[in-house]
Coordinates of C-alpha atoms and ligand atoms in Angstrom, one line a residue:
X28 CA -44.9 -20.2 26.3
X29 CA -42.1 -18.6 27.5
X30 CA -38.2 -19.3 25.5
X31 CA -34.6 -18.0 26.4
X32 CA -32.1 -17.7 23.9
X33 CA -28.9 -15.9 23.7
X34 CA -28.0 -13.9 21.2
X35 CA -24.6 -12.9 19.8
X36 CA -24.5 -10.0 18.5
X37 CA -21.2 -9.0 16.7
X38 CA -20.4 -5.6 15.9
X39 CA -17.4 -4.3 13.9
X40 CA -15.5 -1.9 16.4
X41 CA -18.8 -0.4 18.6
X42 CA -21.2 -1.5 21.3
X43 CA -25.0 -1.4 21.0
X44 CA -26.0 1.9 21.3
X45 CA -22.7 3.6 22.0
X46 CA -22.0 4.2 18.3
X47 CA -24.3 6.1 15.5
X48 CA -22.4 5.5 12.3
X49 CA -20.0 2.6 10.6
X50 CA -16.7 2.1 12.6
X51 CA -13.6 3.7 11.0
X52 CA -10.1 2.5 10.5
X53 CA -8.5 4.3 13.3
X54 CA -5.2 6.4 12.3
X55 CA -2.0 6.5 15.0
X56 CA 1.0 8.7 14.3
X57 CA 4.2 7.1 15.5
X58 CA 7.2 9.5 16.8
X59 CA 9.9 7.3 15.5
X60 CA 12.2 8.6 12.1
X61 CA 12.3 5.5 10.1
X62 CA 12.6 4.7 6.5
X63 CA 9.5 4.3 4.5
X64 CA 10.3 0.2 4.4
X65 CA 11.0 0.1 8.0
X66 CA 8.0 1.8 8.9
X67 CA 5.8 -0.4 6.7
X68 CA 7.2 -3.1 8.7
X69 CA 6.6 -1.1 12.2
X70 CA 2.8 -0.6 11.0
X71 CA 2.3 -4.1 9.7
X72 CA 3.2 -5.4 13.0
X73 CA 1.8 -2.9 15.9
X74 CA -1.0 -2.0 13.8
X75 CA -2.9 -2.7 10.3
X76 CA -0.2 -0.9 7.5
X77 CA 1.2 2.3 6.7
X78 CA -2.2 4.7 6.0
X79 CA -3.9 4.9 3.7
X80 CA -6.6 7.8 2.9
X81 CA -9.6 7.6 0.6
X82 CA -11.1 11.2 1.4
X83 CA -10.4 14.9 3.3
X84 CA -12.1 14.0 6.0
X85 CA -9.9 10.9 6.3
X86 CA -7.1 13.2 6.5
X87 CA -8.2 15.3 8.9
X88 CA -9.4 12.9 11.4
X89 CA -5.4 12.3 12.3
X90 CA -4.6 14.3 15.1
X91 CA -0.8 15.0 15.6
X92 CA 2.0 17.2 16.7
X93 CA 4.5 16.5 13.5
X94 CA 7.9 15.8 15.0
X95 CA 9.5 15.9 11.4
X96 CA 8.6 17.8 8.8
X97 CA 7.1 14.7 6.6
X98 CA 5.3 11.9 7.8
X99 CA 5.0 8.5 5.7
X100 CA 1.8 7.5 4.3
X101 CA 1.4 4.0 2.6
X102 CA 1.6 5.7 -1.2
X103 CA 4.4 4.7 -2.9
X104 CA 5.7 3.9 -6.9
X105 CA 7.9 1.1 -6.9
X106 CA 10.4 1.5 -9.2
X107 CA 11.0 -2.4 -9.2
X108 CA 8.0 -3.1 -10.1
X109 CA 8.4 -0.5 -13.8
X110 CA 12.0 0.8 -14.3
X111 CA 13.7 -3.1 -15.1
X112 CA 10.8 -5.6 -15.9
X113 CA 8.0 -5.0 -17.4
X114 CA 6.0 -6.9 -14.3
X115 CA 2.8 -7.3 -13.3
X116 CA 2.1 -5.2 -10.5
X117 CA -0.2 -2.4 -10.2
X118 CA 1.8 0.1 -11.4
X119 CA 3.8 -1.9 -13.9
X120 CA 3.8 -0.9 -17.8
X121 CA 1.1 -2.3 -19.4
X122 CA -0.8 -2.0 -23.0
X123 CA -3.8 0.5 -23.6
X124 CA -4.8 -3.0 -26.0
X125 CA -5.3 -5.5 -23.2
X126 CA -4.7 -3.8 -19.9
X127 CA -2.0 -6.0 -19.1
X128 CA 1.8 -6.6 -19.5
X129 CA 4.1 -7.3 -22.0
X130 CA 3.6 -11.1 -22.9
X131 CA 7.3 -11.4 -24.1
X132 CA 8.9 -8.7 -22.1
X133 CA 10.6 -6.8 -25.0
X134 CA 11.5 -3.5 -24.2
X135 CA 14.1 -1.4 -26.1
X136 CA 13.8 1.6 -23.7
X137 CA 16.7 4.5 -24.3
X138 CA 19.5 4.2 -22.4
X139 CA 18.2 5.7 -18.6
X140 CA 14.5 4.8 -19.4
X141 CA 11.6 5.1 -17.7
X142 CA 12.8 7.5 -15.1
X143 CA 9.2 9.1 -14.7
X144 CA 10.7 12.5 -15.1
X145 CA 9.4 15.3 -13.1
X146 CA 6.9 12.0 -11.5
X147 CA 4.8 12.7 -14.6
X148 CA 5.8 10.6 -17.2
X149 CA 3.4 7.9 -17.7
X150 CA 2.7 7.2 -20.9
X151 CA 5.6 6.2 -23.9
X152 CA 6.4 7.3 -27.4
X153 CA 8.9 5.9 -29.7
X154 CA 12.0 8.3 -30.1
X155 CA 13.3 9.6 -33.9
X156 CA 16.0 6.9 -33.4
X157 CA 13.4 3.9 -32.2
X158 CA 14.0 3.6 -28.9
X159 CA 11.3 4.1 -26.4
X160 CA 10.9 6.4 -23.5
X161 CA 8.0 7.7 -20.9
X162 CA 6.8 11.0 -21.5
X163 CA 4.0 13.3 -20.2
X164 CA 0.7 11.9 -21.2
X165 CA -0.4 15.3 -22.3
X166 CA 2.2 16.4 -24.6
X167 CA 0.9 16.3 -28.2
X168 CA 2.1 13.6 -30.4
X169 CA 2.5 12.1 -33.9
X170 CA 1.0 8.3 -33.1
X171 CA 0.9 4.9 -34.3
X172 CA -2.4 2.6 -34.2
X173 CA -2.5 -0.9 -35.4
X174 CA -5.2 -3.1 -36.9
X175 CA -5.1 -6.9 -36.7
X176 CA -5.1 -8.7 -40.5
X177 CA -6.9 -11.6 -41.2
X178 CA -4.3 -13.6 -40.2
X179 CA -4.1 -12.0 -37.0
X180 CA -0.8 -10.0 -38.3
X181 CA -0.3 -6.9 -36.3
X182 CA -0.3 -4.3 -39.1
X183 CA 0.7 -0.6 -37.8
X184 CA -1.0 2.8 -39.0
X185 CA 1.3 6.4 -38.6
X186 CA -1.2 9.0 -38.1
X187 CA 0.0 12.5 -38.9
X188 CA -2.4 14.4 -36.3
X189 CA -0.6 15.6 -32.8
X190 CA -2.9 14.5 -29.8
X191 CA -2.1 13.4 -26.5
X192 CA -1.4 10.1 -25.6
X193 CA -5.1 10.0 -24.5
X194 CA -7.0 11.6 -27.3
X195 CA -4.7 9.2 -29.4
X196 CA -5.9 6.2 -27.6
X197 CA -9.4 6.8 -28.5
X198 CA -8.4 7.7 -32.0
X199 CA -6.8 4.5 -32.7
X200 CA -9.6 2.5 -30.5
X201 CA -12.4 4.2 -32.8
X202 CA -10.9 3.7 -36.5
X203 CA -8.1 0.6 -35.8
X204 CA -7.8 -1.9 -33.1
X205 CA -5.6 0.3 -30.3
X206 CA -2.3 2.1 -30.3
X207 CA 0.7 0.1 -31.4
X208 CA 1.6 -2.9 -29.4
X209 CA 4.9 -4.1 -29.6
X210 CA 5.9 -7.0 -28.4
X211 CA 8.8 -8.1 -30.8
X212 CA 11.6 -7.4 -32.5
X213 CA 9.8 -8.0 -35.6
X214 CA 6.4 -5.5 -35.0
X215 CA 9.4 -3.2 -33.5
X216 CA 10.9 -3.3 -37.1
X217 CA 7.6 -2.3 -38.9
X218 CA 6.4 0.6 -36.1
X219 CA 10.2 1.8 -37.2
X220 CA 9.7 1.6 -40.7
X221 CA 5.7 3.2 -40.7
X222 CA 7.1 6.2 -39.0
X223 CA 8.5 9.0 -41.0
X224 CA 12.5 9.6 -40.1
X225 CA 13.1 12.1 -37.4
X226 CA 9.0 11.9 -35.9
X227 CA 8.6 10.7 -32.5
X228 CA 5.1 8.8 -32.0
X229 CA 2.8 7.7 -29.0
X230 CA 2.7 3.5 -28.5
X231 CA 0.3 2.0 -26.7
X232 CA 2.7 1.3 -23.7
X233 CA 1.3 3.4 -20.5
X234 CA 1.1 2.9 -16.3
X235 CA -1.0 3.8 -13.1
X236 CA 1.4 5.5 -10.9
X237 CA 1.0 5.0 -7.0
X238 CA -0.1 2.1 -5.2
X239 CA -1.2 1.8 -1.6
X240 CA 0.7 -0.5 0.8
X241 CA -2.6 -2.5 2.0
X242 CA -3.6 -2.3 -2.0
X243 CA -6.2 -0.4 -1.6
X244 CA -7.9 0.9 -4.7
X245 CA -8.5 4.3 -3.5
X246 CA -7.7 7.2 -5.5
X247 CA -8.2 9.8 -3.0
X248 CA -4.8 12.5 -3.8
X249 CA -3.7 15.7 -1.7
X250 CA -0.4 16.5 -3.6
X251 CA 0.9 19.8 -2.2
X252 CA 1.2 22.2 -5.3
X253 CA 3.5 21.2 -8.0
X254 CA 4.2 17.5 -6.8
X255 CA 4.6 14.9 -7.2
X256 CA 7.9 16.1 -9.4
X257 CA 10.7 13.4 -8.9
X258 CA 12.9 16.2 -7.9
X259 CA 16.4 14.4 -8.3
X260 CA 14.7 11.4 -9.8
X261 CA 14.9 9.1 -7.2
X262 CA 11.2 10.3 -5.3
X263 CA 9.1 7.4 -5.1
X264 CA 7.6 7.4 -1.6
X265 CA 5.1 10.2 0.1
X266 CA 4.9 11.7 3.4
X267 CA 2.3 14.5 4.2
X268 CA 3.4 17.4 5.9
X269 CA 1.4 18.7 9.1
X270 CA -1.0 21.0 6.7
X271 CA -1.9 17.0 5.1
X272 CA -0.6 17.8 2.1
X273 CA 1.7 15.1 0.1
X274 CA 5.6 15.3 -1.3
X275 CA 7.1 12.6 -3.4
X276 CA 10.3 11.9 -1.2
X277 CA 13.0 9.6 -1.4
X278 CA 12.3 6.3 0.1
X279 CA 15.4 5.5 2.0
X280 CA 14.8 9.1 4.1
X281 CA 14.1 8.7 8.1
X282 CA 10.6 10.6 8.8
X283 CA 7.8 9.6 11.3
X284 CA 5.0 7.8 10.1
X285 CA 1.3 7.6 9.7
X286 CA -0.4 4.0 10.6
X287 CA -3.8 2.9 10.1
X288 CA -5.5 -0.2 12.4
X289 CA -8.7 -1.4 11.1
X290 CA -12.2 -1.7 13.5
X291 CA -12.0 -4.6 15.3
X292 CA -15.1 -7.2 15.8
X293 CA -16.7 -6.9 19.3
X294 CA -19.5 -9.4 20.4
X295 CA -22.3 -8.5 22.8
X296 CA -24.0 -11.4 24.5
X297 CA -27.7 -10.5 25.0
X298 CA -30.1 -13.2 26.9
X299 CA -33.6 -12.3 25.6
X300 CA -36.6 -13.5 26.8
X301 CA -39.7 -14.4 24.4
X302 CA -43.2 -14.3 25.1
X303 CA -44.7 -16.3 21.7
X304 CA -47.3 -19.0 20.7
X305 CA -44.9 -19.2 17.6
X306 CA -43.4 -22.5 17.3
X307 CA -40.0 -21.8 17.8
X308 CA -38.8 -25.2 17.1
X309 CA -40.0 -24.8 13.4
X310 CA -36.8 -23.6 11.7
X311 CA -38.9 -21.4 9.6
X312 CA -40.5 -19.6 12.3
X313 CA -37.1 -19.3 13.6
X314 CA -35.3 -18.0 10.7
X315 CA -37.6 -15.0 10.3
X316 CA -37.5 -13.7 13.7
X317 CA -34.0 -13.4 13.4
X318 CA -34.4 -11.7 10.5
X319 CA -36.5 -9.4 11.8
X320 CA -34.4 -9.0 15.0
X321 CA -31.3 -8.2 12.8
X322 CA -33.4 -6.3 10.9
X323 CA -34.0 -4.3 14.0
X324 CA -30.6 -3.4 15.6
X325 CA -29.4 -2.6 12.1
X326 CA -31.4 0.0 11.7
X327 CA -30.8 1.0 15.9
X328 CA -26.7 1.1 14.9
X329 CA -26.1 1.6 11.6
X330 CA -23.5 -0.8 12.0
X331 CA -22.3 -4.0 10.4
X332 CA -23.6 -6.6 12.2
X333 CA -24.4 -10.0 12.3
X334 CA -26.7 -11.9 14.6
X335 CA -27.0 -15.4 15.9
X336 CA -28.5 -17.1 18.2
X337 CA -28.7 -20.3 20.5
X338 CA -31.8 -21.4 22.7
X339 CA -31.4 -22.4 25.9
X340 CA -32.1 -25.4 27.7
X341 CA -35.4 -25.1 29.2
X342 CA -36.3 -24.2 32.6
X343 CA -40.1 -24.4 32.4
X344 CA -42.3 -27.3 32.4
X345 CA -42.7 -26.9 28.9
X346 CA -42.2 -30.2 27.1
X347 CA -41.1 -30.0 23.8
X348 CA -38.6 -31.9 21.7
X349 CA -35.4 -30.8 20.4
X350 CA -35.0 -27.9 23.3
X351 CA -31.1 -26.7 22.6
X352 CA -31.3 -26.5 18.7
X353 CA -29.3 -23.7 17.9
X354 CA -31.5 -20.9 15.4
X355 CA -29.7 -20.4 12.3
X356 CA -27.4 -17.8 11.9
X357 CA -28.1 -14.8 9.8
X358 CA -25.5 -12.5 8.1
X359 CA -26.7 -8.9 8.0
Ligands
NAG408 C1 -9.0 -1.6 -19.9 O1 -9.4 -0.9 -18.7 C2 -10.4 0.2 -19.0 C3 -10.6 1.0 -17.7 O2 -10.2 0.3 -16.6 C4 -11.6 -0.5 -19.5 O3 -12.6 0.5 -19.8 C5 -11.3 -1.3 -20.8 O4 -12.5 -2.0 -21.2 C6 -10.2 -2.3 -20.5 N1 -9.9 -3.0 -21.7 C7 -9.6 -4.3 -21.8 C8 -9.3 -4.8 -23.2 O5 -9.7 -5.0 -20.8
NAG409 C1 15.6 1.0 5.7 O1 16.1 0.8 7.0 C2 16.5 -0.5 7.3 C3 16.9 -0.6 8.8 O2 17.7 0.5 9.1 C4 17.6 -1.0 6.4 O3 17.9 -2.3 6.6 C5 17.1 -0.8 4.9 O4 18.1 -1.2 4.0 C6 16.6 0.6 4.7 N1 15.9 0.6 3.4 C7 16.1 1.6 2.5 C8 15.3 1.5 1.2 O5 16.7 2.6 2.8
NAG410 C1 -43.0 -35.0 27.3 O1 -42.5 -35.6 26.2 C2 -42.3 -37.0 26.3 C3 -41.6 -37.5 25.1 O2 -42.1 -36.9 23.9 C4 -43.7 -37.7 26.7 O3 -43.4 -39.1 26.9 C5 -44.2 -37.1 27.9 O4 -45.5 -37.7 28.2 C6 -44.4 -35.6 27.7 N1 -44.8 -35.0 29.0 C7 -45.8 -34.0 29.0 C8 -46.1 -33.4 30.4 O5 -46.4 -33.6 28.0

């Protein structure tokens, strides 16, 4: 017995045969000096976004003559999203207790708080006078932990030893609940009143600086030496210079930019003839040479790829029912 079918054979970015590993997200320099807004805008439209590396080898797969000196990649620290409001975005403030936001939005930051000074400041400490500000995470610290009371009172502990804000975490997670979570005026009253006059103390208040523009999760870094720093406070974008490595620049500056465009789907039509005593009208029959067919070209392509196929009206003098039923489509 002798069957056609056609099979569709999609392939993310390569061809049968032409490729030997997984398709990469192809990265285009662009010549024009734009802001970093403006040229999130330009890659959003001509291409997929502003880049966005998770490795060395990404970086060095971008071949370009620099026309400027720095060149936009989609990192960036949006100071809207963590100087006014304690928000909800990636790199928002959040507490070390629940990995989230404030629930109330209380904040009695210093005057000129958070500025992320020297672009290291990530973590917060309340000041001799109360107020809070961000401060290097690895500065040692006097710190406050709380426990939660029966009646699900905050009730806060000062601890006399100096850690970092990290060491002091895990301290307060092992013998209390976390560090200090204040969300009112009220828990802001008894932190105050816990803490010895004149000590500044770790809270639990900290951020993840630097998102990516197409939120990727990657935490792939090439900060030249010594950034980022916030030099002037007001560096919350980076560009990479043409040695790949990154500055923290200010976002309204006019460089060129790096884009990325993500592998595209291509689909190969194959018509295959099969030789079988199978029943290929039995769906089960059916199913599993597919599967063994996609089975096949994965391992022939190392691609992604997903297979499908559709039988084709008979030419022979075959006479079976049901002759065009489409074979079921398998997702490899
Ligand atoms: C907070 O996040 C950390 C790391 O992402 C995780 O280990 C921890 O369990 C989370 N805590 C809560 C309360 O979700
Ligand atoms: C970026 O440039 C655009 C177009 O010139 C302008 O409208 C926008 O305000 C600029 N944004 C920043 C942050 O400088
Ligand atoms: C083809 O199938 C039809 C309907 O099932 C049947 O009437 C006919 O006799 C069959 N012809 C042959 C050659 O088997």
């Amino acid at each position: 017995m002798a069957f056609y079918v056609t099979l569709f054979l999609l392939f993310l970015g390569c061809i049968l045969c032409s490729c030997s590993q997984f398709p990469q997200r192809q990265y285009r320099y662009v010549h024009l000096a734009m802001n970093w807004t403006s040229a999130q805008n330009y890659c959003r439209e001509h291409h997929t976004d502003l880049a966005t590396f998770e490795s060395a080898d990404d970086l060095q797969r971008l071949k370009a003559d620099f026309s400027y000196e720095w060149a936009w990649l989609g990192l960036r620290d949006d100071p809207r999203s963590w100087r006014e409001t304690l928000g909800s975005d990636t790199n928002s403030w959040r507490w070390s207790a629940t990995n989230e936001t404030s629930r109330t939005g209380y904040r009695p930051w210093n005057q000129g708080e958070p500025n992320a000074g020297g672009g290291l400041e990530m973590c917060v400490w309340m000041r001799a006078d109360g107020k809070w500000n961000d401060a290097r995470c690895l500065e040692k610290s006097h710190f406050i932990c709380y426990s939660v009371t029966n009646q699900k009172e905050h009730k806060y502990h000062y601890i006399e030893l100096l850690k970092t804000w990290f060491s002091a975490r895990d301290f307060c997670r092992e013998r209390y609940t976390d560090l200090a979570m204040i969300e009112n005026n009220a828990e802001h009253h008894q932190v105050f009143s816990v803490k010895p006059a004149g000590i500044t103390a770790w809270i639990g208040l900290y951020r993840e600086p630097w998102t990516w523009s197409d939120m990727s999760q990657s935490s792939f870094r090439n900060w030249k030496r010594t950034c980022p720093n916030n030099y002037l406070g007001n560096q919350f974008c980076v560009g990479e210079n043409r040695l790949h490595e990154w500055n923290d620049l200010p976002c309204e500056e006019k460089y060129s930019f790096i884009c990325h465009q993500d592998p595209k789907w291509t689909t190969t039509v194959v018509k295959v003839k099969f030789q079988t005593d199978a029943d290929m009208t039995d769906p089960a029959v059916n199913a599993q040479i597919l599967q063994q067919l996609g089975a096949l070209l994965t391992s022939q392509t190392q691609a992604p790829l997903s297979v499908r196929w559709k039988t084709e009206p008979r030419k022979t003098t075959d006479n079976l029912t049901d002759r065009s039923r489409p074979g079921p489509i398998v997702h490899l």
